[in-house]
């Protein structure tokens, strides 16, 4: 803690918190782009925070992504999280199984000895498919769960990178660029003013559910994400606790 004080990290946390108007910012030392262990530290902080916030029997919605997935090793059994229900916030994403919300919740639940709920659907649905799906009992149940979510844990991505990862078509990528999308979180794309410019038509957690959640933990770091993080927090979900690294915080504060 003394090191954090002396290196000015505590002051940066305060500055960022005020800049974004959110509940809290936690900065881990180092640069996730340069040092692989920094992502683990982000995961560790997020896992500890989640454990502190949980009260027992919490409904916890979790997105995919490598940053959120890095919490896994720091979650342990026989804590208040053993009574939680980990809910996949979205269907799937791209081809990378390891970091999909479905995989992440099952791993988190296993670590904690908790329950989990998955949702296996394509991220892109045609309007017809979407309309037909949303009346299915299993989907209705999932939407009801999203409405009762206590805690949301999510990543923030740079828009173009996320579009690539989702195997978006060339047309969609062009569209995102035209609309000035720079950030992505739980299926929403935001421009640099934090306005929603695109939203995937899919069954998954919606911004209104995130807004209603008691606590929100966002994990994001990397120089390629500095612009995305700034944009996303322009219209911030106020109860968010952002966990990032020193290099990213420096980049944002110098802007
Ligand atoms: O929504 C954004 C993604 O979850 C970010 O994924 O943590 O692997 O960069 P990442």
GROMACS .gro file of C-alpha atoms and ligand atoms in nm:
model
  265
    1UNK     CA    1   0.000   0.000   0.000
    2UNK     CA    2   0.289   0.236   0.079
    3UNK     CA    3   0.435   0.173  -0.265
    4UNK     CA    4   0.099   0.255  -0.422
    5UNK     CA    5   0.083   0.584  -0.228
    6UNK     CA    6   0.436   0.683  -0.319
    7UNK     CA    7   0.408   0.601  -0.686
    8UNK     CA    8   0.097   0.816  -0.713
    9UNK     CA    9  -0.133   0.526  -0.797
   10UNK     CA   10  -0.379   0.609  -0.521
   11UNK     CA   11  -0.402   0.967  -0.654
   12UNK     CA   12  -0.460   0.838  -1.009
   13UNK     CA   13  -0.738   0.609  -0.889
   14UNK     CA   14  -0.910   0.909  -0.733
   15UNK     CA   15  -0.863   1.123  -1.046
   16UNK     CA   16  -1.005   0.858  -1.277
   17UNK     CA   17  -1.295   0.789  -1.044
   18UNK     CA   18  -1.388   1.157  -1.049
   19UNK     CA   19  -1.333   1.191  -1.423
   20UNK     CA   20  -1.571   0.901  -1.494
   21UNK     CA   21  -1.811   0.960  -1.205
   22UNK     CA   22  -1.807   0.597  -1.100
   23UNK     CA   23  -1.796   0.412  -0.768
   24UNK     CA   24  -1.429   0.322  -0.761
   25UNK     CA   25  -1.115   0.267  -0.967
   26UNK     CA   26  -0.846   0.013  -0.884
   27UNK     CA   27  -0.514   0.039  -1.065
   28UNK     CA   28  -0.260  -0.243  -1.064
   29UNK     CA   29   0.104  -0.156  -1.127
   30UNK     CA   30   0.263  -0.220  -1.467
   31UNK     CA   31   0.153  -0.252  -1.827
   32UNK     CA   32  -0.065  -0.542  -1.942
   33UNK     CA   33   0.057  -0.498  -2.300
   34UNK     CA   34   0.419  -0.559  -2.201
   35UNK     CA   35   0.384  -0.797  -1.911
   36UNK     CA   36   0.163  -1.104  -1.912
   37UNK     CA   37   0.147  -1.117  -1.532
   38UNK     CA   38  -0.038  -0.783  -1.516
   39UNK     CA   39  -0.357  -0.941  -1.653
   40UNK     CA   40  -0.336  -1.195  -1.372
   41UNK     CA   41  -0.315  -0.908  -1.124
   42UNK     CA   42  -0.626  -0.752  -1.278
   43UNK     CA   43  -0.798  -1.086  -1.232
   44UNK     CA   44  -0.683  -1.110  -0.874
   45UNK     CA   45  -0.816  -0.766  -0.782
   46UNK     CA   46  -1.146  -0.836  -0.955
   47UNK     CA   47  -1.187  -1.171  -0.780
   48UNK     CA   48  -1.118  -1.015  -0.440
   49UNK     CA   49  -1.361  -0.734  -0.515
   50UNK     CA   50  -1.630  -0.977  -0.622
   51UNK     CA   51  -1.588  -1.172  -0.302
   52UNK     CA   52  -1.616  -0.853  -0.097
   53UNK     CA   53  -1.930  -0.738  -0.275
   54UNK     CA   54  -2.114  -1.070  -0.271
   55UNK     CA   55  -2.363  -1.121   0.008
   56UNK     CA   56  -2.461  -1.482  -0.058
   57UNK     CA   57  -2.713  -1.615  -0.312
   58UNK     CA   58  -2.606  -1.342  -0.554
   59UNK     CA   59  -2.703  -1.360  -0.920
   60UNK     CA   60  -2.379  -1.272  -1.098
   61UNK     CA   61  -2.381  -1.208  -1.474
   62UNK     CA   62  -2.043  -1.256  -1.640
   63UNK     CA   63  -1.932  -1.170  -1.995
   64UNK     CA   64  -1.656  -1.342  -2.188
   65UNK     CA   65  -1.313  -1.207  -2.274
   66UNK     CA   66  -0.963  -1.280  -2.153
   67UNK     CA   67  -0.964  -1.006  -1.888
   68UNK     CA   68  -1.272  -1.140  -1.709
   69UNK     CA   69  -1.145  -1.497  -1.754
   70UNK     CA   70  -0.825  -1.405  -1.569
   71UNK     CA   71  -1.023  -1.395  -1.241
   72UNK     CA   72  -1.063  -1.770  -1.243
   73UNK     CA   73  -0.749  -1.870  -1.055
   74UNK     CA   74  -0.826  -1.631  -0.773
   75UNK     CA   75  -1.173  -1.760  -0.702
   76UNK     CA   76  -1.189  -2.017  -0.425
   77UNK     CA   77  -1.443  -2.249  -0.271
   78UNK     CA   78  -1.594  -2.213   0.074
   79UNK     CA   79  -1.657  -1.841   0.047
   80UNK     CA   80  -1.977  -1.641   0.013
   81UNK     CA   81  -1.945  -1.701  -0.362
   82UNK     CA   82  -2.023  -2.071  -0.311
   83UNK     CA   83  -2.389  -1.967  -0.284
   84UNK     CA   84  -2.379  -1.757  -0.600
   85UNK     CA   85  -2.531  -1.832  -0.937
   86UNK     CA   86  -2.297  -1.740  -1.224
   87UNK     CA   87  -2.497  -1.648  -1.533
   88UNK     CA   88  -2.353  -1.624  -1.883
   89UNK     CA   89  -2.429  -1.268  -1.993
   90UNK     CA   90  -2.426  -1.362  -2.361
   91UNK     CA   91  -2.453  -1.649  -2.605
   92UNK     CA   92  -2.116  -1.696  -2.764
   93UNK     CA   93  -1.847  -1.506  -2.944
   94UNK     CA   94  -1.628  -1.595  -3.240
   95UNK     CA   95  -1.457  -1.933  -3.234
   96UNK     CA   96  -1.244  -1.896  -2.925
   97UNK     CA   97  -1.413  -2.124  -2.671
   98UNK     CA   98  -1.182  -2.048  -2.378
   99UNK     CA   99  -1.302  -1.692  -2.335
  100UNK     CA  100  -1.672  -1.728  -2.408
  101UNK     CA  101  -1.912  -1.629  -2.132
  102UNK     CA  102  -2.051  -1.984  -2.121
  103UNK     CA  103  -1.710  -2.133  -2.060
  104UNK     CA  104  -1.611  -1.864  -1.814
  105UNK     CA  105  -1.918  -1.908  -1.591
  106UNK     CA  106  -1.876  -2.284  -1.578
  107UNK     CA  107  -1.513  -2.244  -1.472
  108UNK     CA  108  -1.594  -1.976  -1.213
  109UNK     CA  109  -1.872  -2.190  -1.070
  110UNK     CA  110  -1.645  -2.492  -1.050
  111UNK     CA  111  -1.378  -2.292  -0.864
  112UNK     CA  112  -1.631  -2.156  -0.616
  113UNK     CA  113  -1.845  -2.465  -0.583
  114UNK     CA  114  -2.135  -2.254  -0.708
  115UNK     CA  115  -2.415  -2.292  -0.962
  116UNK     CA  116  -2.413  -2.157  -1.315
  117UNK     CA  117  -2.638  -2.097  -1.613
  118UNK     CA  118  -2.528  -2.104  -1.975
  119UNK     CA  119  -2.690  -1.972  -2.291
  120UNK     CA  120  -2.585  -2.129  -2.617
  121UNK     CA  121  -2.707  -1.911  -2.902
  122UNK     CA  122  -2.535  -1.740  -3.193
  123UNK     CA  123  -2.438  -1.380  -3.124
  124UNK     CA  124  -2.604  -1.273  -3.447
  125UNK     CA  125  -2.971  -1.354  -3.494
  126UNK     CA  126  -3.193  -1.256  -3.783
  127UNK     CA  127  -3.498  -1.056  -3.681
  128UNK     CA  128  -3.721  -1.357  -3.745
  129UNK     CA  129  -3.502  -1.590  -3.544
  130UNK     CA  130  -3.484  -1.338  -3.260
  131UNK     CA  131  -3.861  -1.292  -3.247
  132UNK     CA  132  -3.917  -1.666  -3.249
  133UNK     CA  133  -3.652  -1.736  -2.985
  134UNK     CA  134  -3.752  -1.481  -2.729
  135UNK     CA  135  -4.078  -1.659  -2.654
  136UNK     CA  136  -3.908  -1.991  -2.585
  137UNK     CA  137  -3.952  -2.080  -2.213
  138UNK     CA  138  -3.581  -2.137  -2.162
  139UNK     CA  139  -3.500  -1.795  -2.307
  140UNK     CA  140  -3.773  -1.628  -2.102
  141UNK     CA  141  -3.622  -1.781  -1.792
  142UNK     CA  142  -3.281  -1.643  -1.885
  143UNK     CA  143  -3.422  -1.294  -1.943
  144UNK     CA  144  -3.591  -1.313  -1.602
  145UNK     CA  145  -3.255  -1.397  -1.450
  146UNK     CA  146  -3.095  -1.095  -1.618
  147UNK     CA  147  -3.364  -0.879  -1.462
  148UNK     CA  148  -3.268  -1.000  -1.116
  149UNK     CA  149  -2.894  -0.968  -1.153
  150UNK     CA  150  -2.715  -0.836  -0.842
  151UNK     CA  151  -2.363  -0.807  -0.981
  152UNK     CA  152  -2.231  -0.775  -1.338
  153UNK     CA  153  -1.871  -0.851  -1.430
  154UNK     CA  154  -1.768  -0.740  -1.778
  155UNK     CA  155  -1.480  -0.650  -2.008
  156UNK     CA  156  -1.447  -0.349  -2.237
  157UNK     CA  157  -1.303  -0.389  -2.585
  158UNK     CA  158  -1.182  -0.168  -2.868
  159UNK     CA  159  -1.467  -0.171  -3.123
  160UNK     CA  160  -1.276  -0.284  -3.430
  161UNK     CA  161  -1.098  -0.561  -3.246
  162UNK     CA  162  -1.424  -0.694  -3.104
  163UNK     CA  163  -1.590  -0.684  -3.446
  164UNK     CA  164  -1.305  -0.895  -3.582
  165UNK     CA  165  -1.328  -1.138  -3.293
  166UNK     CA  166  -1.700  -1.177  -3.350
  167UNK     CA  167  -1.635  -1.261  -3.713
  168UNK     CA  168  -1.847  -0.963  -3.814
  169UNK     CA  169  -1.889  -0.924  -4.188
  170UNK     CA  170  -1.697  -0.664  -4.385
  171UNK     CA  171  -2.022  -0.464  -4.416
  172UNK     CA  172  -2.072  -0.462  -4.040
  173UNK     CA  173  -1.716  -0.352  -3.983
  174UNK     CA  174  -1.764  -0.069  -4.234
  175UNK     CA  175  -2.087   0.029  -4.062
  176UNK     CA  176  -1.918   0.043  -3.722
  177UNK     CA  177  -1.647   0.263  -3.865
  178UNK     CA  178  -1.898   0.496  -4.030
  179UNK     CA  179  -2.084   0.528  -3.702
  180UNK     CA  180  -1.761   0.609  -3.521
  181UNK     CA  181  -1.773   0.309  -3.289
  182UNK     CA  182  -1.465   0.297  -3.066
  183UNK     CA  183  -1.574   0.087  -2.768
  184UNK     CA  184  -1.765  -0.233  -2.707
  185UNK     CA  185  -1.915  -0.383  -2.392
  186UNK     CA  186  -2.174  -0.665  -2.356
  187UNK     CA  187  -2.283  -0.642  -2.719
  188UNK     CA  188  -2.318  -0.263  -2.736
  189UNK     CA  189  -2.092  -0.042  -2.944
  190UNK     CA  190  -2.023   0.316  -2.833
  191UNK     CA  191  -1.877   0.621  -3.013
  192UNK     CA  192  -1.624   0.851  -2.849
  193UNK     CA  193  -1.901   1.046  -2.676
  194UNK     CA  194  -2.026   0.730  -2.514
  195UNK     CA  195  -2.342   0.715  -2.727
  196UNK     CA  196  -2.467   0.372  -2.832
  197UNK     CA  197  -2.420   0.353  -3.209
  198UNK     CA  198  -2.486  -0.017  -3.262
  199UNK     CA  199  -2.635  -0.303  -3.064
  200UNK     CA  200  -2.622  -0.670  -3.151
  201UNK     CA  201  -2.963  -0.824  -3.188
  202UNK     CA  202  -2.917  -1.115  -2.956
  203UNK     CA  203  -3.046  -1.263  -2.636
  204UNK     CA  204  -2.815  -1.149  -2.360
  205UNK     CA  205  -2.787  -0.899  -2.081
  206UNK     CA  206  -2.913  -0.552  -2.179
  207UNK     CA  207  -2.784  -0.215  -2.064
  208UNK     CA  208  -3.102  -0.161  -1.860
  209UNK     CA  209  -3.017  -0.475  -1.658
  210UNK     CA  210  -2.661  -0.355  -1.601
  211UNK     CA  211  -2.796  -0.018  -1.487
  212UNK     CA  212  -3.022  -0.191  -1.235
  213UNK     CA  213  -2.750  -0.417  -1.091
  214UNK     CA  214  -2.630  -0.327  -0.743
  215UNK     CA  215  -2.262  -0.361  -0.835
  216UNK     CA  216  -2.074  -0.366  -1.164
  217UNK     CA  217  -1.711  -0.467  -1.205
  218UNK     CA  218  -1.540  -0.368  -1.533
  219UNK     CA  219  -1.197  -0.514  -1.611
  220UNK     CA  220  -1.003  -0.356  -1.897
  221UNK     CA  221  -0.642  -0.256  -1.963
  222UNK     CA  222  -0.405  -0.207  -2.256
  223UNK     CA  223  -0.295   0.091  -2.463
  224UNK     CA  224  -0.530  -0.014  -2.745
  225UNK     CA  225  -0.820   0.011  -2.499
  226UNK     CA  226  -0.751   0.358  -2.353
  227UNK     CA  227  -0.979   0.531  -2.607
  228UNK     CA  228  -1.245   0.263  -2.562
  229UNK     CA  229  -1.245   0.293  -2.183
  230UNK     CA  230  -1.274   0.672  -2.199
  231UNK     CA  231  -1.559   0.650  -2.446
  232UNK     CA  232  -1.749   0.382  -2.258
  233UNK     CA  233  -1.737   0.578  -1.931
  234UNK     CA  234  -1.872   0.900  -2.088
  235UNK     CA  235  -2.218   0.765  -2.005
  236UNK     CA  236  -2.101   0.550  -1.724
  237UNK     CA  237  -2.302   0.302  -1.523
  238UNK     CA  238  -2.244   0.491  -1.195
  239UNK     CA  239  -2.202   0.189  -0.969
  240UNK     CA  240  -1.911   0.056  -1.174
  241UNK     CA  241  -1.580  -0.038  -1.017
  242UNK     CA  242  -1.314  -0.019  -1.290
  243UNK     CA  243  -1.007  -0.237  -1.262
  244UNK     CA  244  -0.725  -0.131  -1.493
  245UNK     CA  245  -0.345  -0.098  -1.503
  246UNK     CA  246  -0.100   0.186  -1.446
  247UNK     CA  247  -0.004   0.232  -1.811
  248UNK     CA  248  -0.366   0.256  -1.927
  249UNK     CA  249  -0.448   0.501  -1.646
  250UNK     CA  250  -0.149   0.716  -1.747
  251UNK     CA  251  -0.259   0.717  -2.110
  252UNK     CA  252  -0.613   0.822  -2.018
  253UNK     CA  253  -0.508   1.094  -1.773
  254UNK     CA  254  -0.256   1.245  -2.014
  255UNK     CA  255  -0.520   1.296  -2.283
  256LIG     O1  256  -1.630  -0.678  -2.435
  256LIG     C1  257  -1.508  -0.680  -2.446
  256LIG     C2  258  -1.433  -0.802  -2.427
  256LIG     O2  259  -1.489  -0.873  -2.323
  256LIG     C3  260  -1.287  -0.774  -2.401
  256LIG     O3  261  -1.214  -0.894  -2.413
  256LIG     O4  262  -1.071  -0.895  -2.214
  256LIG     O5  263  -1.019  -1.042  -2.406
  256LIG     O6  264  -0.986  -0.796  -2.425
  256LIG     P1  265  -1.065  -0.905  -2.361
   0.00000   0.00000   0.00000
